[in-house]
Amino acid sequence: MTLKSGSGSGQACAACKYQRRRCKPECLLAPFFPADDPKMFQSVHRLFGVKNIQNLLRQLSPDRRAMSTAVKSVKFHAYMRDRYPVYGCLVEIHHLSCQIQAAQEQLQAVLNQISYYR
C-alpha cells in the first residue's frame, strides 16, 4: 500500500490542492490543513503566505511540530481576520479584557461584602 498524499487519506491536503500540486508524504502542511477544510488554508494563505508558514514549521523540531500551538495560533488569527477584517484579533482581545475587568469588579464586590459581614 502506497500513500499518494501527505494526509494519508488518499487525497491532497488543502495546501497542495490550492497550489495544484501533488501532496507528498513529507508535506509539512498536510497534518495541519486537511483536504476537507480548504477555506481555512485559503484564509491563512491570504494572511501569511505558504512560505512563511513552512518556515515557521521548519523552525520547530519534529516532536514539537506535531503538537504545535503555533499553527493553531496562525489559524485563529486568520479566522479572526476573516470575521473582523479591520481589527482582527483585537476584537476578541478587547472582549476578553472586558470580561476580566467585570469579573474583577464582581470579586471586589464580594470581598467587600465579606469584610462588611465579619
Coordinates of C-alpha atoms in Angstrom, one line a residue, residues 9-107:
S9 CA -6.4 9.9 3.2
G10 CA -5.5 9.4 -0.5
Q11 CA -6.1 13.0 -1.5
A12 CA -4.0 16.1 -1.5
C13 CA -4.0 18.3 1.6
A14 CA -5.7 21.7 1.3
A15 CA -2.4 23.5 0.7
C16 CA -1.3 21.2 -2.1
K17 CA -4.8 21.2 -3.6
Y18 CA -4.8 25.1 -3.6
Q19 CA -1.4 25.2 -5.2
R20 CA -2.4 22.4 -7.7
R21 CA 0.5 20.1 -6.9
R22 CA 0.8 16.6 -5.8
C23 CA 0.9 16.1 -2.0
K24 CA 4.0 14.2 -1.0
P25 CA 4.2 12.1 2.2
E26 CA 6.7 14.6 3.7
C27 CA 4.4 17.5 3.1
L28 CA 4.8 19.9 6.1
L29 CA 1.3 21.4 5.8
A30 CA -0.7 18.2 5.4
P31 CA -1.2 17.5 9.1
F32 CA -2.5 21.0 9.8
F33 CA -4.6 21.6 6.7
P34 CA -6.7 18.6 5.8
A35 CA -8.4 18.4 2.4
D36 CA -11.8 18.8 3.9
D37 CA -11.2 22.4 5.1
P38 CA -9.8 24.4 2.2
K39 CA -11.3 27.6 3.4
M40 CA -9.1 27.7 6.5
F41 CA -6.0 27.2 4.3
Q42 CA -7.1 30.0 2.0
S43 CA -7.5 32.4 4.9
V44 CA -4.1 31.5 6.4
H45 CA -2.5 31.7 2.9
R46 CA -4.1 35.1 2.3
L47 CA -2.8 36.5 5.6
F48 CA 0.6 34.8 6.0
G49 CA 1.6 33.1 2.7
V50 CA 2.7 29.5 2.3
K51 CA 6.5 30.2 2.6
N52 CA 6.1 31.9 5.9
I53 CA 4.0 29.0 7.3
Q54 CA 6.5 26.5 6.0
N55 CA 9.4 28.5 7.6
L56 CA 7.6 28.6 10.9
L57 CA 7.1 24.8 10.8
R58 CA 10.7 24.2 9.8
Q59 CA 11.9 26.1 12.8
L60 CA 10.1 23.7 15.1
S61 CA 11.6 20.3 16.0
P62 CA 9.6 17.4 14.6
D63 CA 8.3 16.3 18.0
R64 CA 7.1 19.9 18.8
R65 CA 5.7 20.3 15.3
A66 CA 3.1 17.5 16.0
M67 CA 1.5 19.4 18.9
S68 CA 2.2 22.9 17.6
T69 CA 0.2 25.7 19.1
A70 CA 1.9 28.0 16.6
V71 CA -0.2 26.7 13.7
K72 CA -3.3 26.9 15.9
S73 CA -2.5 30.5 16.7
V74 CA -2.0 31.2 13.0
K75 CA -5.3 29.6 12.1
F76 CA -7.1 31.6 14.9
H77 CA -5.5 34.8 13.7
A78 CA -6.6 34.1 10.1
Y79 CA -10.1 33.2 11.2
M80 CA -10.5 36.4 13.3
R81 CA -9.1 38.5 10.4
D82 CA -11.9 36.9 8.2
R83 CA -14.6 37.7 10.7
Y84 CA -13.3 41.2 11.5
P85 CA -11.2 42.5 8.6
V86 CA -10.2 45.8 10.2
Y87 CA -9.3 44.8 13.8
G88 CA -8.8 41.0 13.6
C89 CA -7.9 39.5 16.9
L90 CA -8.1 42.8 18.7
V91 CA -11.9 42.5 18.9
E92 CA -11.6 39.2 20.8
I93 CA -8.8 40.6 23.0
H94 CA -10.9 43.6 23.9
H95 CA -14.0 41.3 24.6
L96 CA -11.9 39.1 26.9
S97 CA -10.4 42.1 28.6
C98 CA -13.9 43.5 29.4
Q99 CA -14.9 40.1 30.8
I100 CA -11.8 40.0 33.0
Q101 CA -12.5 43.5 34.2
A102 CA -16.1 42.6 35.0
A103 CA -15.0 39.5 36.9
Q104 CA -12.5 41.5 38.9
E105 CA -15.2 44.1 39.8
Q106 CA -17.5 41.3 40.9
L107 CA -14.8 39.7 43.0

